[in-house]
Amino acid sequence: MILLVIAFILLLVLGMPVAFTIGISSLLFFVSESLPLQVVIQRMVTSTQSFPLLAVPFFVLAGNLMNETGITRRLIAFSKVLTGHMYGGLAQVSVVLSALMGGISGSATADAAMECRILGPDMEKKGFSRGFTAAILAMGGLVTATIPPSIGLILFGVVGEVSIGKLFLAGIVPGLLTMIFLMIAVYIISRKRNYAAEQDRPSSPKEVVSGIYHNLWALLFPVILIVGIRFGLFTASEAGAFAVVYAFVIGKFVYKELTMPKLAEVLKHSAKDISIVMLIIICSSIFGYAVVYDQLPQTLAGFINTVAAGPYVVLFIILIFLFFIGMIMEATVNVLILVPIFLPIVTEVGFDPVHFGMLFFLVNTMGGMTPPVGVTMYTACSLLGCPIEVYAKEALPFILAVALLVIVLAFLPQIVMFLPNLVFG
């Protein structure tokens, strides 16, 4: 196991793509332990033979389809209707937009990239500092990644054998609370710096109703998915297939903005996105086998129990570790590698897997928005031309806001579990 860890860190530092880093370091473990190499191929193939995993490519394709149908433009207008009168104007709009985009993209990095391209230039023209703009557009991706259907939650459910329907429901309240906590942070900073509102009065009820009407198909999307899964109309994987059909019909026949050239471009981008995710998944399966073979979960559990004085100490040791590991490793990889290690530990000390899933996901995803190697952070900074050190300073209030939320959710699990328990019993 020491050879695996050293090889993994060394290859990561040398800048090798993460999928190959995982695969090569795992292969070295097999060679050093004289394990049959046939197992490597078997594990790689077996990892793809998962019916729930079909949800991932379906939702990736659905998200790319819906992003080409004009829904994003409509959601920006609706977000301005809801929050344009608040201090922080476009910054508040960006946070609400992230919540609305959660039912479409399901990816924090994709959301941050889209908002940096669309809202970033306008925010700088309105007087927002570049660091503040990059920080809130990146951190807003946390909301997108939590609101269902979330790609990360699907992977957590597949790897940890946890109900994806329950995880989807569990993500709604924490997602909305993340939005609220970030909006409060934006309000405090904007009032201090006098960042202007977009409009001088709150929108009238008539304007809000009109906004809902024009965005009804986008707003209904996550609702239909959750209701369909709960009442057995389709599984999580079948929900992904439904999402593709839904996105195509809305784009082609309702909004009439999905042209054949756009469809070809969507398929091209989706094939690239899906291939990257699947390559990481099949390489992580070898890594997972090595971890289990070497009994790392049992060893780590024993170590944590010796230094921990109770269940919450165990939980926060794991969450702090996740936050720091998220700074240097991509969130998807962390789910695939670390869930099999930590989920048995937290369930053994009494935490519900769905509750832990939300805490894991918030902390793990936030790691991608922090230095030194946060993927979402680099995406926002590169698109806006913002230095990392400036971003880090401006992102600190938002990180503290999310950290406070994680503490609240950890000690009040009923906030996370309310909807899953209500719907599934």
Tab-separated table of C-alpha atoms in Angstrom:
chain	number	residue	atom	x	y	z
A	1	MET	CA	0.000	0.000	0.000
A	2	ILE	CA	2.934	2.355	0.680
A	3	LEU	CA	4.142	1.886	-2.918
A	4	LEU	CA	0.636	2.674	-4.204
A	5	VAL	CA	0.441	5.910	-2.187
A	6	ILE	CA	3.954	7.054	-3.161
A	7	ALA	CA	3.334	6.321	-6.858
A	8	PHE	CA	-0.046	8.053	-6.712
A	9	ILE	CA	1.356	11.241	-5.127
A	10	LEU	CA	4.394	11.307	-7.417
A	11	LEU	CA	2.350	10.931	-10.617
A	12	LEU	CA	-0.137	13.542	-9.396
A	13	VAL	CA	2.667	16.029	-8.695
A	14	LEU	CA	4.148	15.373	-12.154
A	15	GLY	CA	0.834	16.447	-13.673
A	16	MET	CA	-0.320	13.138	-15.128
A	17	PRO	CA	-4.091	12.976	-15.830
A	18	VAL	CA	-5.847	11.693	-12.746
A	19	ALA	CA	-7.343	8.590	-14.417
A	20	PHE	CA	-3.896	7.374	-15.490
A	21	THR	CA	-2.450	8.318	-12.099
A	22	ILE	CA	-4.972	6.056	-10.388
A	23	GLY	CA	-4.590	3.236	-12.924
A	24	ILE	CA	-0.781	3.122	-13.003
A	25	SER	CA	-0.321	3.382	-9.232
A	26	SER	CA	-2.900	0.616	-8.729
A	27	LEU	CA	-1.160	-1.575	-11.319
A	28	LEU	CA	2.130	-1.145	-9.441
A	29	PHE	CA	0.383	-2.402	-6.306
A	30	PHE	CA	-0.728	-5.562	-8.135
A	31	VAL	CA	2.825	-6.172	-9.377
A	32	SER	CA	4.414	-5.559	-5.970
A	33	GLU	CA	1.929	-7.925	-4.266
A	34	SER	CA	2.303	-10.584	-7.024
A	35	LEU	CA	-1.457	-10.527	-7.623
A	36	PRO	CA	-2.747	-11.948	-10.949
A	37	LEU	CA	-2.978	-9.152	-13.535
A	38	GLN	CA	-6.123	-10.759	-14.959
A	39	VAL	CA	-7.935	-9.302	-11.944
A	40	VAL	CA	-7.096	-5.800	-13.198
A	41	ILE	CA	-8.962	-6.373	-16.462
A	42	GLN	CA	-11.829	-8.124	-14.696
A	43	ARG	CA	-12.270	-5.244	-12.232
A	44	MET	CA	-12.171	-2.648	-15.004
A	45	VAL	CA	-14.824	-4.454	-17.038
A	46	THR	CA	-16.974	-5.319	-14.020
A	47	SER	CA	-17.070	-1.689	-12.858
A	48	THR	CA	-18.928	-0.724	-16.028
A	49	GLN	CA	-21.576	-3.448	-15.624
A	50	SER	CA	-23.740	-1.427	-13.253
A	51	PHE	CA	-27.312	-0.591	-14.155
A	52	PRO	CA	-27.525	2.473	-11.851
A	53	LEU	CA	-24.318	3.795	-13.443
A	54	LEU	CA	-26.244	4.264	-16.711
A	55	ALA	CA	-27.740	7.361	-15.088
A	56	VAL	CA	-24.424	9.206	-15.423
A	57	PRO	CA	-24.112	9.341	-19.256
A	58	PHE	CA	-27.853	9.957	-19.589
A	59	PHE	CA	-27.828	12.940	-17.240
A	60	VAL	CA	-24.650	14.349	-18.802
A	61	LEU	CA	-26.313	14.237	-22.224
A	62	ALA	CA	-29.576	15.675	-20.850
A	63	GLY	CA	-27.739	18.553	-19.178
A	64	ASN	CA	-25.846	19.435	-22.354
A	65	LEU	CA	-29.085	19.266	-24.346
A	66	MET	CA	-30.939	21.583	-21.986
A	67	ASN	CA	-28.074	24.078	-21.981
A	68	GLU	CA	-28.557	24.470	-25.754
A	69	THR	CA	-32.302	25.117	-25.615
A	70	GLY	CA	-32.301	28.703	-24.323
A	71	ILE	CA	-33.240	27.634	-20.799
A	72	THR	CA	-30.161	29.303	-19.292
A	73	ARG	CA	-31.075	32.691	-20.757
A	74	ARG	CA	-34.618	32.378	-19.419
A	75	LEU	CA	-33.397	31.348	-15.971
A	76	ILE	CA	-31.109	34.396	-15.744
A	77	ALA	CA	-34.093	36.675	-16.436
A	78	PHE	CA	-36.134	34.816	-13.809
A	79	SER	CA	-33.300	35.088	-11.261
A	80	LYS	CA	-33.218	38.863	-11.775
A	81	VAL	CA	-36.944	38.996	-11.099
A	82	LEU	CA	-36.439	37.182	-7.773
A	83	THR	CA	-33.285	38.866	-6.448
A	84	GLY	CA	-32.493	41.883	-8.634
A	85	HIS	CA	-33.560	44.326	-5.871
A	86	MET	CA	-31.061	42.994	-3.288
A	87	TYR	CA	-27.632	44.334	-2.412
A	88	GLY	CA	-25.179	42.568	-4.675
A	89	GLY	CA	-27.494	42.531	-7.691
A	90	LEU	CA	-25.892	40.215	-10.222
A	91	ALA	CA	-24.009	38.299	-7.504
A	92	GLN	CA	-27.345	37.385	-5.908
A	93	VAL	CA	-28.685	36.534	-9.360
A	94	SER	CA	-25.748	34.149	-9.903
A	95	VAL	CA	-26.468	32.232	-6.675
A	96	VAL	CA	-30.174	31.816	-7.475
A	97	LEU	CA	-29.280	30.859	-11.034
A	98	SER	CA	-27.022	28.104	-9.654
A	99	ALA	CA	-29.972	26.703	-7.701
A	100	LEU	CA	-32.174	26.769	-10.792
A	101	MET	CA	-29.406	25.217	-12.893
A	102	GLY	CA	-29.111	22.329	-10.430
A	103	GLY	CA	-31.969	20.566	-12.160
A	104	ILE	CA	-30.204	20.916	-15.496
A	105	SER	CA	-26.420	20.572	-15.404
A	106	GLY	CA	-25.770	18.729	-12.124
A	107	SER	CA	-22.114	19.790	-12.311
A	108	ALA	CA	-20.425	22.490	-10.205
A	109	THR	CA	-17.622	23.093	-12.712
A	110	ALA	CA	-19.991	23.241	-15.696
A	111	ASP	CA	-22.175	25.757	-13.854
A	112	ALA	CA	-19.196	27.919	-12.863
A	113	ALA	CA	-17.867	27.941	-16.443
A	114	MET	CA	-21.254	28.915	-17.865
A	115	GLU	CA	-21.840	31.719	-15.351
A	116	CYS	CA	-18.301	33.115	-15.760
A	117	ARG	CA	-18.855	33.419	-19.505
A	118	ILE	CA	-22.348	34.934	-19.229
A	119	LEU	CA	-22.398	36.946	-15.972
A	120	GLY	CA	-18.681	37.567	-15.363
A	121	PRO	CA	-18.168	40.463	-17.841
A	122	ASP	CA	-21.386	42.190	-16.741
A	123	MET	CA	-20.458	41.915	-13.062
A	124	GLU	CA	-17.097	43.584	-13.671
A	125	LYS	CA	-18.821	46.370	-15.631
A	126	LYS	CA	-21.147	46.900	-12.663
A	127	GLY	CA	-18.153	47.489	-10.384
A	128	PHE	CA	-17.712	44.093	-8.710
A	129	SER	CA	-14.061	43.254	-8.047
A	130	ARG	CA	-12.622	40.474	-10.193
A	131	GLY	CA	-11.747	38.341	-7.183
A	132	PHE	CA	-15.241	38.659	-5.703
A	133	THR	CA	-16.783	37.811	-9.077
A	134	ALA	CA	-14.648	34.698	-9.533
A	135	ALA	CA	-15.242	33.579	-5.939
A	136	ILE	CA	-19.039	33.782	-5.933
A	137	LEU	CA	-19.406	32.319	-9.438
A	138	ALA	CA	-17.242	29.349	-8.427
A	139	MET	CA	-18.777	28.840	-4.976
A	140	GLY	CA	-22.283	29.017	-6.436
A	141	GLY	CA	-21.501	25.713	-8.128
A	142	LEU	CA	-21.995	24.073	-4.716
A	143	VAL	CA	-25.717	24.716	-5.040
A	144	THR	CA	-25.840	23.292	-8.556
A	145	ALA	CA	-24.036	20.142	-7.491
A	146	THR	CA	-26.420	19.518	-4.576
A	147	ILE	CA	-29.829	20.150	-6.143
A	148	PRO	CA	-30.994	16.968	-7.973
A	149	PRO	CA	-30.208	15.463	-10.393
A	150	SER	CA	-26.587	15.610	-9.260
A	151	ILE	CA	-23.974	13.471	-11.014
A	152	GLY	CA	-21.962	13.246	-7.791
A	153	LEU	CA	-24.934	11.992	-5.784
A	154	ILE	CA	-25.569	9.308	-8.406
A	155	LEU	CA	-21.968	8.120	-8.112
A	156	PHE	CA	-22.178	8.190	-4.300
A	157	GLY	CA	-25.309	6.053	-4.476
A	158	VAL	CA	-23.725	3.580	-6.891
A	159	VAL	CA	-20.433	3.218	-5.008
A	160	GLY	CA	-21.951	3.207	-1.523
A	161	GLU	CA	-25.057	1.195	-2.487
A	162	VAL	CA	-27.279	3.971	-1.120
A	163	SER	CA	-30.736	4.810	-2.517
A	164	ILE	CA	-30.283	7.421	-5.256
A	165	GLY	CA	-33.922	8.491	-4.840
A	166	LYS	CA	-33.306	9.254	-1.160
A	167	LEU	CA	-30.076	11.102	-1.991
A	168	PHE	CA	-31.910	13.226	-4.558
A	169	LEU	CA	-34.559	14.171	-2.005
A	170	ALA	CA	-31.943	14.753	0.688
A	171	GLY	CA	-30.135	17.228	-1.580
A	172	ILE	CA	-33.059	19.645	-1.923
A	173	VAL	CA	-33.079	21.264	1.531
A	174	PRO	CA	-29.250	21.449	1.921
A	175	GLY	CA	-29.073	22.853	-1.619
A	176	LEU	CA	-31.562	25.611	-0.808
A	177	LEU	CA	-29.823	26.310	2.512
A	178	THR	CA	-26.478	26.580	0.703
A	179	MET	CA	-28.090	29.138	-1.593
A	180	ILE	CA	-29.413	31.111	1.408
A	181	PHE	CA	-26.101	31.049	3.309
A	182	LEU	CA	-24.205	32.242	0.212
A	183	MET	CA	-26.786	34.966	-0.440
A	184	ILE	CA	-26.408	36.227	3.139
A	185	ALA	CA	-22.625	36.363	2.681
A	186	VAL	CA	-23.089	38.234	-0.612
A	187	TYR	CA	-25.491	40.678	1.076
A	188	ILE	CA	-23.070	41.448	3.933
A	189	ILE	CA	-20.091	41.980	1.609
A	190	SER	CA	-22.105	43.927	-0.983
A	191	ARG	CA	-23.607	46.273	1.584
A	192	LYS	CA	-20.149	46.989	2.980
A	193	ARG	CA	-18.713	47.651	-0.507
A	194	ASN	CA	-21.881	49.273	-1.850
A	195	TYR	CA	-22.329	46.819	-4.734
A	196	ALA	CA	-25.508	48.054	-6.391
A	197	ALA	CA	-28.794	46.240	-6.926
A	198	GLU	CA	-30.033	45.493	-10.440
A	199	GLN	CA	-33.402	47.170	-9.855
A	200	ASP	CA	-34.665	49.703	-7.343
A	201	ARG	CA	-37.718	47.757	-6.160
A	202	PRO	CA	-38.777	44.158	-5.508
A	203	SER	CA	-40.628	42.490	-8.363
A	204	SER	CA	-44.410	42.466	-8.172
A	205	PRO	CA	-46.301	39.172	-7.659
A	206	LYS	CA	-47.455	39.448	-11.267
A	207	GLU	CA	-43.839	39.615	-12.500
A	208	VAL	CA	-42.863	36.606	-10.368
A	209	VAL	CA	-45.800	34.557	-11.680
A	210	SER	CA	-44.891	35.560	-15.230
A	211	GLY	CA	-41.297	34.424	-14.608
A	212	ILE	CA	-42.500	31.056	-13.317
A	213	TYR	CA	-44.747	30.654	-16.360
A	214	HIS	CA	-41.926	31.316	-18.824
A	215	ASN	CA	-39.600	28.885	-16.991
A	216	LEU	CA	-42.167	26.250	-16.093
A	217	TRP	CA	-40.601	23.440	-18.150
A	218	ALA	CA	-37.166	23.951	-16.596
A	219	LEU	CA	-38.574	24.227	-13.054
A	220	LEU	CA	-40.688	21.094	-13.491
A	221	PHE	CA	-37.747	18.957	-14.587
A	222	PRO	CA	-36.324	17.966	-11.138
A	223	VAL	CA	-39.853	17.655	-9.724
A	224	ILE	CA	-40.866	15.132	-12.404
A	225	LEU	CA	-37.686	13.119	-11.817
A	226	ILE	CA	-38.162	12.855	-8.048
A	227	VAL	CA	-41.887	12.068	-8.279
A	228	GLY	CA	-41.202	9.475	-10.977
A	229	ILE	CA	-38.518	7.728	-8.911
A	230	ARG	CA	-40.591	7.809	-5.720
A	231	PHE	CA	-43.708	6.313	-7.265
A	232	GLY	CA	-41.846	3.680	-9.241
A	233	LEU	CA	-42.466	5.105	-12.707
A	234	PHE	CA	-38.753	4.691	-13.380
A	235	THR	CA	-35.477	3.903	-11.646
A	236	ALA	CA	-32.654	6.462	-11.379
A	237	SER	CA	-31.129	5.086	-14.602
A	238	GLU	CA	-34.453	5.165	-16.428
A	239	ALA	CA	-34.933	8.700	-15.096
A	240	GLY	CA	-31.749	9.638	-16.941
A	241	ALA	CA	-33.160	8.238	-20.185
A	242	PHE	CA	-36.399	10.144	-19.552
A	243	ALA	CA	-34.336	13.310	-18.954
A	244	VAL	CA	-32.728	12.982	-22.391
A	245	VAL	CA	-36.110	12.597	-24.096
A	246	TYR	CA	-37.557	15.455	-22.023
A	247	ALA	CA	-34.643	17.780	-22.888
A	248	PHE	CA	-34.895	16.934	-26.588
A	249	VAL	CA	-38.661	17.510	-26.741
A	250	ILE	CA	-38.468	20.835	-24.834
A	251	GLY	CA	-35.569	22.095	-26.943
A	252	LYS	CA	-36.931	20.965	-30.296
A	253	PHE	CA	-40.685	21.419	-30.037
A	254	VAL	CA	-41.402	23.809	-27.135
A	255	TYR	CA	-38.594	26.401	-27.210
A	256	LYS	CA	-37.653	25.451	-30.798
A	257	GLU	CA	-33.977	26.367	-30.311
A	258	LEU	CA	-32.372	22.938	-30.675
A	259	THR	CA	-31.132	22.784	-34.260
A	260	MET	CA	-29.334	19.878	-35.903
A	261	PRO	CA	-25.907	21.629	-35.780
A	262	LYS	CA	-26.469	22.296	-32.073
A	263	LEU	CA	-27.493	18.664	-31.532
A	264	ALA	CA	-24.309	17.455	-33.241
A	265	GLU	CA	-22.227	19.733	-31.003
A	266	VAL	CA	-24.082	18.477	-27.907
A	267	LEU	CA	-23.364	14.846	-28.823
A	268	LYS	CA	-19.698	15.666	-29.405
A	269	HIS	CA	-19.283	17.395	-26.015
A	270	SER	CA	-21.288	14.705	-24.231
A	271	ALA	CA	-19.147	11.911	-25.682
A	272	LYS	CA	-16.022	13.673	-24.416
A	273	ASP	CA	-17.493	14.342	-20.940
A	274	ILE	CA	-18.796	10.789	-20.542
A	275	SER	CA	-15.545	9.178	-21.694
A	276	ILE	CA	-13.562	11.154	-19.108
A	277	VAL	CA	-15.910	10.162	-16.279
A	278	MET	CA	-16.004	6.493	-17.309
A	279	LEU	CA	-12.214	6.269	-17.613
A	280	ILE	CA	-11.884	7.598	-14.060
A	281	ILE	CA	-14.516	5.114	-12.854
A	282	ILE	CA	-12.873	2.016	-14.365
A	283	CYS	CA	-9.417	3.006	-13.095
A	284	SER	CA	-10.812	3.772	-9.635
A	285	SER	CA	-12.276	0.258	-9.469
A	286	ILE	CA	-8.721	-1.184	-9.482
A	287	PHE	CA	-7.697	1.278	-6.784
A	288	GLY	CA	-10.742	0.251	-4.740
A	289	TYR	CA	-9.793	-3.426	-5.013
A	290	ALA	CA	-6.285	-2.657	-3.788
A	291	VAL	CA	-7.653	-0.665	-0.843
A	292	VAL	CA	-9.982	-3.491	0.207
A	293	TYR	CA	-7.330	-6.187	-0.340
A	294	ASP	CA	-4.916	-4.351	1.945
A	295	GLN	CA	-7.691	-3.881	4.565
A	296	LEU	CA	-7.193	-0.097	4.617
A	297	PRO	CA	-10.789	0.664	5.745
A	298	GLN	CA	-10.413	-1.588	8.799
A	299	THR	CA	-6.988	-0.155	9.626
A	300	LEU	CA	-8.167	3.419	9.226
A	301	ALA	CA	-11.311	2.746	11.260
A	302	GLY	CA	-9.210	1.336	14.077
A	303	PHE	CA	-6.898	4.365	13.995
A	304	ILE	CA	-9.763	6.872	14.012
A	305	ASN	CA	-11.478	5.078	16.879
A	306	THR	CA	-8.301	5.198	18.961
A	307	VAL	CA	-7.979	8.989	18.617
A	308	ALA	CA	-11.712	9.820	18.596
A	309	ALA	CA	-13.852	10.259	21.692
A	310	GLY	CA	-17.272	9.871	20.106
A	311	PRO	CA	-19.302	9.648	16.881
A	312	TYR	CA	-19.123	13.372	16.077
A	313	VAL	CA	-15.365	13.447	16.585
A	314	VAL	CA	-15.084	10.597	14.066
A	315	LEU	CA	-17.384	12.438	11.663
A	316	PHE	CA	-15.494	15.740	11.811
A	317	ILE	CA	-12.093	14.050	11.489
A	318	ILE	CA	-13.360	12.512	8.249
A	319	LEU	CA	-14.937	15.774	7.013
A	320	ILE	CA	-11.764	17.773	7.697
A	321	PHE	CA	-9.740	15.131	5.846
A	322	LEU	CA	-12.190	15.308	2.927
A	323	PHE	CA	-11.885	19.079	2.748
A	324	PHE	CA	-8.087	18.976	2.497
A	325	ILE	CA	-7.987	16.026	0.095
A	326	GLY	CA	-10.561	17.846	-2.038
A	327	MET	CA	-8.032	20.642	-2.495
A	328	ILE	CA	-5.709	18.376	-4.450
A	329	MET	CA	-7.985	15.715	-5.970
A	330	GLU	CA	-11.028	15.966	-8.230
A	331	ALA	CA	-14.398	15.466	-6.514
A	332	THR	CA	-15.474	12.523	-8.696
A	333	VAL	CA	-12.279	10.638	-7.901
A	334	ASN	CA	-12.763	11.244	-4.181
A	335	VAL	CA	-16.255	9.766	-4.327
A	336	LEU	CA	-15.060	6.645	-6.098
A	337	ILE	CA	-12.021	6.083	-3.865
A	338	LEU	CA	-13.054	7.390	-0.440
A	339	VAL	CA	-16.725	6.399	-0.121
A	340	PRO	CA	-15.882	2.665	0.234
A	341	ILE	CA	-13.369	3.602	2.955
A	342	PHE	CA	-15.344	6.103	5.044
A	343	LEU	CA	-18.980	5.046	4.627
A	344	PRO	CA	-18.573	1.812	6.689
A	345	ILE	CA	-16.829	3.804	9.422
A	346	VAL	CA	-19.548	6.453	9.846
A	347	THR	CA	-22.402	3.960	9.616
A	348	GLU	CA	-20.723	1.845	12.297
A	349	VAL	CA	-20.737	4.814	14.711
A	350	GLY	CA	-24.409	5.503	14.020
A	351	PHE	CA	-24.781	7.966	11.127
A	352	ASP	CA	-27.294	7.424	8.330
A	353	PRO	CA	-25.617	6.851	4.920
A	354	VAL	CA	-27.884	9.447	3.270
A	355	HIS	CA	-27.055	12.046	5.946
A	356	PHE	CA	-23.336	11.353	5.573
A	357	GLY	CA	-23.710	11.464	1.791
A	358	MET	CA	-24.834	15.093	1.895
A	359	LEU	CA	-22.073	16.139	4.310
A	360	PHE	CA	-19.510	14.234	2.238
A	361	PHE	CA	-20.754	15.857	-0.930
A	362	LEU	CA	-20.786	19.455	0.339
A	363	VAL	CA	-17.288	19.252	1.830
A	364	ASN	CA	-15.850	17.237	-1.063
A	365	THR	CA	-17.264	19.570	-3.727
A	366	MET	CA	-16.093	22.675	-1.847
A	367	GLY	CA	-12.560	21.280	-2.012
A	368	GLY	CA	-12.714	21.825	-5.783
A	369	MET	CA	-13.228	25.547	-5.134
A	370	THR	CA	-10.132	26.039	-2.979
A	371	PRO	CA	-6.376	26.268	-3.640
A	372	PRO	CA	-4.055	24.725	-4.588
A	373	VAL	CA	-5.630	22.403	-7.193
A	374	GLY	CA	-9.388	23.078	-7.137
A	375	VAL	CA	-10.768	22.341	-10.618
A	376	THR	CA	-13.764	24.688	-10.287
A	377	MET	CA	-11.514	27.418	-8.882
A	378	TYR	CA	-9.094	27.155	-11.809
A	379	THR	CA	-11.985	27.199	-14.265
A	380	ALA	CA	-13.383	30.443	-12.854
A	381	CYS	CA	-9.988	32.117	-12.458
A	382	SER	CA	-8.813	31.211	-15.951
A	383	LEU	CA	-12.009	32.436	-17.614
A	384	LEU	CA	-12.003	35.726	-15.689
A	385	GLY	CA	-8.238	36.275	-15.606
A	386	CYS	CA	-8.179	36.354	-11.795
A	387	PRO	CA	-4.978	35.544	-9.820
A	388	ILE	CA	-5.358	32.552	-7.474
A	389	GLU	CA	-4.193	34.503	-4.416
A	390	VAL	CA	-6.833	37.203	-5.034
A	391	TYR	CA	-9.502	34.539	-5.484
A	392	ALA	CA	-8.467	32.766	-2.265
A	393	LYS	CA	-8.854	35.946	-0.204
A	394	GLU	CA	-12.265	36.791	-1.669
A	395	ALA	CA	-13.571	33.217	-1.367
A	396	LEU	CA	-12.832	32.965	2.368
A	397	PRO	CA	-16.198	34.445	3.572
A	398	PHE	CA	-18.111	32.042	1.327
A	399	ILE	CA	-16.052	29.059	2.525
A	400	LEU	CA	-16.789	30.038	6.136
A	401	ALA	CA	-20.508	30.337	5.323
A	402	VAL	CA	-20.587	26.813	3.858
A	403	ALA	CA	-18.497	25.446	6.750
A	404	LEU	CA	-21.081	26.874	9.176
A	405	LEU	CA	-23.851	25.195	7.192
A	406	VAL	CA	-22.025	21.846	7.301
A	407	ILE	CA	-21.773	22.099	11.100
A	408	VAL	CA	-25.504	22.841	11.345
A	409	LEU	CA	-26.390	19.900	9.073
A	410	ALA	CA	-24.058	17.577	10.995
A	411	PHE	CA	-25.716	18.276	14.342
A	412	LEU	CA	-29.257	18.509	12.959
A	413	PRO	CA	-29.592	15.458	10.669
A	414	GLN	CA	-33.378	15.893	10.522
A	415	ILE	CA	-32.820	18.853	8.170
A	416	VAL	CA	-31.232	16.475	5.651
A	417	MET	CA	-33.459	13.489	6.362
A	418	PHE	CA	-36.817	15.284	6.547
A	419	LEU	CA	-37.805	14.871	2.894
A	420	PRO	CA	-36.403	11.326	2.401
A	421	ASN	CA	-38.211	10.134	5.538
A	422	LEU	CA	-41.411	11.949	4.566
A	423	VAL	CA	-41.540	10.482	1.054
A	424	PHE	CA	-39.971	7.046	1.527
A	425	GLY	CA	-40.931	6.479	5.161
